[in-house]
Coordinates of C-alpha atoms and ligand atoms in Angstrom, one line a residue:
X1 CA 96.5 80.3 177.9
X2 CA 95.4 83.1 179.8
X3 CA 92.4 81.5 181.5
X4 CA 93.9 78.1 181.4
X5 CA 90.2 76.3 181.9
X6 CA 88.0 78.7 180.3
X7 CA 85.4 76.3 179.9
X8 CA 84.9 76.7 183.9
X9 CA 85.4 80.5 183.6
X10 CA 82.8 80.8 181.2
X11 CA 80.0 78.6 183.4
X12 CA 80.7 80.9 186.4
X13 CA 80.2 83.9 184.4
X14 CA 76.7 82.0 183.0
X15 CA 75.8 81.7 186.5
X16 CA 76.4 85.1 187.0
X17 CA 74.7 86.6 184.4
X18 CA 71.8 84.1 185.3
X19 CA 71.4 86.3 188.7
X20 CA 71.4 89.5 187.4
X21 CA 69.2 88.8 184.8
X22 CA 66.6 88.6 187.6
X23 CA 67.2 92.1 188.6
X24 CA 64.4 94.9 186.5
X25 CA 64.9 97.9 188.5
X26 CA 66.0 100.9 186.8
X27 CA 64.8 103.3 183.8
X28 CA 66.0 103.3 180.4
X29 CA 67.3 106.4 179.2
X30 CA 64.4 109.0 177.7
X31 CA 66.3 112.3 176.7
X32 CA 65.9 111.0 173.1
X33 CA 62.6 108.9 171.8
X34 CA 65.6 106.3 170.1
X35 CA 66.8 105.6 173.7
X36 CA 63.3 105.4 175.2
X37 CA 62.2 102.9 173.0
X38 CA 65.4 100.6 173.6
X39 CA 64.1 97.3 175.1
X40 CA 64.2 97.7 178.8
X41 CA 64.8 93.9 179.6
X42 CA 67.5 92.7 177.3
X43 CA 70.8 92.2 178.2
X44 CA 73.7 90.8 177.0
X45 CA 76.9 89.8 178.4
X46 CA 80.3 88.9 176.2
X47 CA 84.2 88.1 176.8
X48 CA 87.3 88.2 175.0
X49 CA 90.8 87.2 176.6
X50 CA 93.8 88.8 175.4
X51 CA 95.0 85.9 173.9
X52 CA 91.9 85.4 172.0
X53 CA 89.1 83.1 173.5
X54 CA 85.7 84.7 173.7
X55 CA 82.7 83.8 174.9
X56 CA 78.9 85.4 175.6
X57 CA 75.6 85.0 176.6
X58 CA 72.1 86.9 176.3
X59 CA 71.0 89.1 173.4
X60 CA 74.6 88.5 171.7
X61 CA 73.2 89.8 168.5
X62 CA 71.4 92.9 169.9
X63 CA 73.2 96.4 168.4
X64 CA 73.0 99.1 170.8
X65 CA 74.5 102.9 170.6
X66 CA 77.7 103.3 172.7
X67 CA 77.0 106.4 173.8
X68 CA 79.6 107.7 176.2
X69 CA 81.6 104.8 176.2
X70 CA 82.9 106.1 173.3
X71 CA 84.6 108.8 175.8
X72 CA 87.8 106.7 176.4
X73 CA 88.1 106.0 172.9
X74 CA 88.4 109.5 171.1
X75 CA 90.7 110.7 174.8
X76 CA 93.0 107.5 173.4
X77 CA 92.8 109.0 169.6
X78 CA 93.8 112.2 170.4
X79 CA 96.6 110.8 173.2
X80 CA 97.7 108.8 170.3
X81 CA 98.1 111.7 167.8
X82 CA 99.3 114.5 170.3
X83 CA 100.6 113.3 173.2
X84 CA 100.1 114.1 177.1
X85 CA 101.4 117.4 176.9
X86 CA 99.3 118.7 174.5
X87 CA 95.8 116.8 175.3
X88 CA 96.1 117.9 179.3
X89 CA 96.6 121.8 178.3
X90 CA 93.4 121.3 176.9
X91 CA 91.3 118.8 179.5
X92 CA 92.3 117.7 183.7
X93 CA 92.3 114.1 185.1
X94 CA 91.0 114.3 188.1
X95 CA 87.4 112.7 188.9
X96 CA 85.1 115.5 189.0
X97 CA 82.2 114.5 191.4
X98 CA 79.3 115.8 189.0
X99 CA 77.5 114.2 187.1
X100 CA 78.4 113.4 183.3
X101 CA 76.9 116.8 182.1
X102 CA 77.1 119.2 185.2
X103 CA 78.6 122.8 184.3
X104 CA 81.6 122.7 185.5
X105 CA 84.8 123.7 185.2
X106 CA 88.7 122.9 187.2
X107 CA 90.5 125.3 188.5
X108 CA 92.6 125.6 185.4
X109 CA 89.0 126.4 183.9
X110 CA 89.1 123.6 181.7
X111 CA 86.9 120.4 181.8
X112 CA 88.2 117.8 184.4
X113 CA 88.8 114.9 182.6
X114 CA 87.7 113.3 179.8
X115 CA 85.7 110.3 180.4
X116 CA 82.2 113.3 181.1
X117 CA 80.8 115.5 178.7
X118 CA 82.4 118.3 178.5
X119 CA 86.2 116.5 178.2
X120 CA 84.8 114.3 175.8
X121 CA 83.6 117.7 173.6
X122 CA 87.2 118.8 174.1
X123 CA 88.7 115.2 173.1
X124 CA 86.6 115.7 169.8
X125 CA 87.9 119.1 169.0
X126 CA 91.2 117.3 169.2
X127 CA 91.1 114.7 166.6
X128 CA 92.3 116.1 163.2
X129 CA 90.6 119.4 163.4
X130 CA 92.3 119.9 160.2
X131 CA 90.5 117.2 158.3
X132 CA 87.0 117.3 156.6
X133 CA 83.8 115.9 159.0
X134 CA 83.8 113.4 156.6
X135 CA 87.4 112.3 157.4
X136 CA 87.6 113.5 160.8
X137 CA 84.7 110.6 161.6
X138 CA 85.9 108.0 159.3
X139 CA 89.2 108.2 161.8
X140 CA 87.4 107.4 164.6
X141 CA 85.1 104.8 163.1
X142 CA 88.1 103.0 161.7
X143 CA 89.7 103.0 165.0
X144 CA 86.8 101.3 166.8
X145 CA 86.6 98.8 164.0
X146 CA 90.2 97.9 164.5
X147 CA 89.3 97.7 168.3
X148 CA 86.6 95.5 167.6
X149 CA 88.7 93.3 165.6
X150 CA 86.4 93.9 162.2
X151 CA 83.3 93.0 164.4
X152 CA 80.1 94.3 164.4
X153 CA 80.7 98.3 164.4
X154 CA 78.0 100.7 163.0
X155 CA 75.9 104.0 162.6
X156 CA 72.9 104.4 164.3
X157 CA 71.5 107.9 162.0
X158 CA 68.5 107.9 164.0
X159 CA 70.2 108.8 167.3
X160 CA 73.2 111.3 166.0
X161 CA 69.9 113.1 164.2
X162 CA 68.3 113.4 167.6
X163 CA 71.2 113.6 169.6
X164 CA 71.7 116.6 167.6
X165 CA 68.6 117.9 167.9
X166 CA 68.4 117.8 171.8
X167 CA 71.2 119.1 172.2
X168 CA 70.9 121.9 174.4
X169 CA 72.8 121.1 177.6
X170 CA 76.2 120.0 175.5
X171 CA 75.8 123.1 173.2
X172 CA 75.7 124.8 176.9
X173 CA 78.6 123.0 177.9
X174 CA 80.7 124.0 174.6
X175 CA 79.8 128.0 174.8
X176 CA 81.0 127.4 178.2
X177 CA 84.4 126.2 177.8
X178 CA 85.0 128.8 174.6
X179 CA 84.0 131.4 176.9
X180 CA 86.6 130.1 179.5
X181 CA 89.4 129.7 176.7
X182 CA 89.9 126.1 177.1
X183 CA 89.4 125.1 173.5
X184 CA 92.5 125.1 171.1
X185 CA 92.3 128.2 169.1
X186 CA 90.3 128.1 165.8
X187 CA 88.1 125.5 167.2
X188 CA 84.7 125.3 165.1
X189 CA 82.4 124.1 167.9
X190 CA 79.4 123.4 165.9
X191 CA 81.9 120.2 163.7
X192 CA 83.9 119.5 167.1
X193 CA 79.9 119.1 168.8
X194 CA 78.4 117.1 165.2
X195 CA 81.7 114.7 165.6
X196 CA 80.8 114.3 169.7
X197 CA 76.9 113.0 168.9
X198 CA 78.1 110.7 165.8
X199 CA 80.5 108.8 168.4
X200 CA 77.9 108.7 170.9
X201 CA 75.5 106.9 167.9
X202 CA 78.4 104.5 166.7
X203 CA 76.7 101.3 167.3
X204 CA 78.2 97.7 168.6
X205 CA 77.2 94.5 169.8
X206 CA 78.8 92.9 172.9
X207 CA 81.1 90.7 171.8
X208 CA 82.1 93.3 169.8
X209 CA 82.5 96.3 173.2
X210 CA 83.9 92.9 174.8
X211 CA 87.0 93.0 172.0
X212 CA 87.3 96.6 172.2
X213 CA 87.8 96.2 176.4
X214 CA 90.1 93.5 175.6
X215 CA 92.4 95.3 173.3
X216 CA 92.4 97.7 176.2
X217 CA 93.3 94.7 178.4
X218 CA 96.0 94.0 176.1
X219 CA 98.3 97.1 175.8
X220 CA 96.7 98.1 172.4
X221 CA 96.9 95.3 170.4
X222 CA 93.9 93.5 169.1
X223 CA 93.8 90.5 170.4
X224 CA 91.8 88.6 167.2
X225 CA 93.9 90.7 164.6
X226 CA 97.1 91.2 166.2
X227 CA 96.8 95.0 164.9
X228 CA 98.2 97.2 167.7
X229 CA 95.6 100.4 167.5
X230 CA 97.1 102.3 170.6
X231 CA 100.9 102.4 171.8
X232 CA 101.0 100.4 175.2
X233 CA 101.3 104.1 177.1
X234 CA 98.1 105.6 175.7
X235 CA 96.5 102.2 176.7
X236 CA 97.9 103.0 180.4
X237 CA 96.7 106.5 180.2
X238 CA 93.5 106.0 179.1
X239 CA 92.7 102.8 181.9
X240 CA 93.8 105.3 184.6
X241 CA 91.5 107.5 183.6
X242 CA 88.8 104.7 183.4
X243 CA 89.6 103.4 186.8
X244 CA 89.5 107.0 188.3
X245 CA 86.2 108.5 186.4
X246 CA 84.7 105.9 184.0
X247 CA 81.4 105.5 186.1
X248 CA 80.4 109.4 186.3
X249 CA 80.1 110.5 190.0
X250 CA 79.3 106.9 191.0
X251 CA 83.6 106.5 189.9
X252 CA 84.9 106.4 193.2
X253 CA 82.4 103.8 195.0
X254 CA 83.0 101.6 192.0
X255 CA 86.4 101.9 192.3
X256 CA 85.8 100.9 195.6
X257 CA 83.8 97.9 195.7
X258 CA 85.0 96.6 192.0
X259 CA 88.3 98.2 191.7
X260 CA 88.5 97.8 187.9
X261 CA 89.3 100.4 185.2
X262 CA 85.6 100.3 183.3
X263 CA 83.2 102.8 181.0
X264 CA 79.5 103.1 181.0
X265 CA 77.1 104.3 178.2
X266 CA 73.7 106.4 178.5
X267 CA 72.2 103.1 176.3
X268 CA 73.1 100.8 178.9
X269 CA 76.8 99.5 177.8
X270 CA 79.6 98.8 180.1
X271 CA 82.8 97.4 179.7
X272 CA 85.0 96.5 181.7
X273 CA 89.1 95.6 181.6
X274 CA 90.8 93.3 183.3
X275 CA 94.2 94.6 182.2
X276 CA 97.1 91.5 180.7
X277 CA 93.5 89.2 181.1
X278 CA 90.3 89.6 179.4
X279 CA 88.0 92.6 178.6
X280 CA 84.4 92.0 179.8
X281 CA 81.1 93.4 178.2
X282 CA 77.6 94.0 179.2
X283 CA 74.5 95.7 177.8
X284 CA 71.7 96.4 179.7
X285 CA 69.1 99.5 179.3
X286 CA 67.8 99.8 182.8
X287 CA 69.9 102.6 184.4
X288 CA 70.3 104.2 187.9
X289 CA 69.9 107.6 189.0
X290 CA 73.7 108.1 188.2
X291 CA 73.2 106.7 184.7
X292 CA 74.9 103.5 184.6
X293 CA 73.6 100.0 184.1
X294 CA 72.3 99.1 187.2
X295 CA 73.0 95.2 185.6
X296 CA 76.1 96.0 184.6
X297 CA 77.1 97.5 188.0
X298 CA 75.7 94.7 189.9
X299 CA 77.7 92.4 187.4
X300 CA 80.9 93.8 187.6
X301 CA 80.5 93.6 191.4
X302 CA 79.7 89.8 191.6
X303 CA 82.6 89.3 189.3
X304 CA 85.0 90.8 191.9
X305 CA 83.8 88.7 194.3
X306 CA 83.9 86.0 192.5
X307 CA 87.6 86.1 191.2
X308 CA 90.1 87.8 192.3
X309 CA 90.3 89.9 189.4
X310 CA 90.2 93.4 191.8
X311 CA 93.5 95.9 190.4
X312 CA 94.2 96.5 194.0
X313 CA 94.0 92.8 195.6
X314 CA 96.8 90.8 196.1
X315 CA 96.4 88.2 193.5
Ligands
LIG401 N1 74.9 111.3 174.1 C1 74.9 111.5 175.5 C2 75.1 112.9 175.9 O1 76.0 113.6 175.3 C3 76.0 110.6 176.1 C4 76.0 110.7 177.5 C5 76.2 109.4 178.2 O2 76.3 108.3 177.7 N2 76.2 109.5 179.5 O3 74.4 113.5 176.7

């Protein structure tokens, strides 16, 4: 076993999440009436080892939208499919230090990676532009239901139909990559954009985002179906990326203090990998100013200090 007594794990993460709990500063997200109306105080928090053991605590049965944590997913689809090469002519890897939806190009004049906005728009445009909507979606919902391991995965209509319709900054975003010739040539913006907002409103539950981090954790294979869903380098890829830019422009200081490869969501998810041991998941709506679960943040940092679970300690 990976966490040879997990029963002990599991009462220090209790006693964690018991903390935070007490913490209610922050604002839930109110771009979109769906996400304003989220409820402010619930949280949830959920684990899943690579070898299989799970546990979690809270508002376990509480759905909630992944939002941009679907970001490292569809950059791992299209890695998958096409390879380094042709994924980084289209979108960098380096942290940008903007926020998730600034206007803003690299030097290269394309977007700088793809765990903000406007690489996650280019990420989309990636996945089988060939394919109908209908298909091109059902690819990546299949995917995260593999992740999950058949869990709870769903469709939150509500959300994609406002997403849509509020649109205006990541419409703004996708004129201005065209205009900059980062897109692959016969790119239909207005599918690649309709594809972006129906991963953001793919909905899960934590022990659900908790499988999907630990099938990160674990190369690419499921750990509760043995399916591998990613090849072990995507898997690498893709937690670089996390560790480098998964928190927005709050990346780096995370990195610094928690020094794990992790994605946040605009509803409040984070998840977090602990690569060859467990992935970690939390939900909590109350955000700070840089957009990430201000729970979630302050959990992940407690953790760190609890084990030694940091990438870049000594063990
Ligand atoms: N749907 C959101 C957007 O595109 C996702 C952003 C986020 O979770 N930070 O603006």
């Amino acid at each position: 076993l990976v966490i040879p007594d997990f029963t002990a794990f599991c009462a220090e993460l209790e006693r964690l999440f018991v903390a935070v709990r007490e913490c209610r500063e922050g604002d839930v997200a109110s771009y979109i009436p769906q996400l304003a109306r989220a409820d402010a105080d619930g949280f949830a928090m959920a684990v899943c080892t690579v070898d299989g053991q799970r546990f979690a605590i809270g508002d376990t049965d509480a759905r909630f939208g992944v939002q941009s944590t679907c970001k490292p997913i569809n950059y791992a689809i299209a890695l998958d499919r096409l390879g380094i090469d042709a994924v980084h002519r289209h979108v960098g890897r380096e942290p940008s230090g903007h926020s998730f939806n600034e206007i803003t190009l690299n030097a290269a004049r394309l977007p700088h990676n793809p765990m903000i906005n406007a690489g996650a728009i280019m990420c989309a445009s990636l996945i089988a532009p060939g394919l109908s909507a209908a298909d091109r979606f059902d690819s990546v919902f299949q995917t995260w239901r593999a992740l999950a391991g058949a869990g709870a995965v769903g469709f939150d209509n509500a959300v994609f139909l406002s997403e849509r319709d509020t649109a205006d900054r990541n419409f703004a975003l996708a004129y201005f990559m065209r205009e900059n010739g980062a897109f692959p040539d016969g790119t239909d913006l207005k599918a690649t954009l309709e594809l972006y907002f129906q991963c953001c409103s793919i909905t899960i539950d934590a022990p659900g985002l908790a499988t999907v981090a630990a099938t990160f954790a674990n190369g690419g294979v499921c750990p509760l179906t043995s399916e591998r869903v990613f090849s072990n380098d995507t898997t690498k890829n893709c937690l670089s990326l996390m560790a480098s830019c998964g928190l927005y422009d709050f990346s780096g200081e995370f990195a610094f203090t928690v020094g794990l490869p992790a994605k946040s969501g605009v509803s409040g998810a984070l998840f977090l990998t602990i690569p060859g041991v467990c992935g970690i998941a939390l939900w909590s709506p109350r955000l700070d100013a840089l957009g990430n679960s201000v729970r979630g943040v302050e959990f992940a940092r407690r953790l760190t200090k609890t084990f030694t679970f940091d990438s870049f300690a000594d063990g």
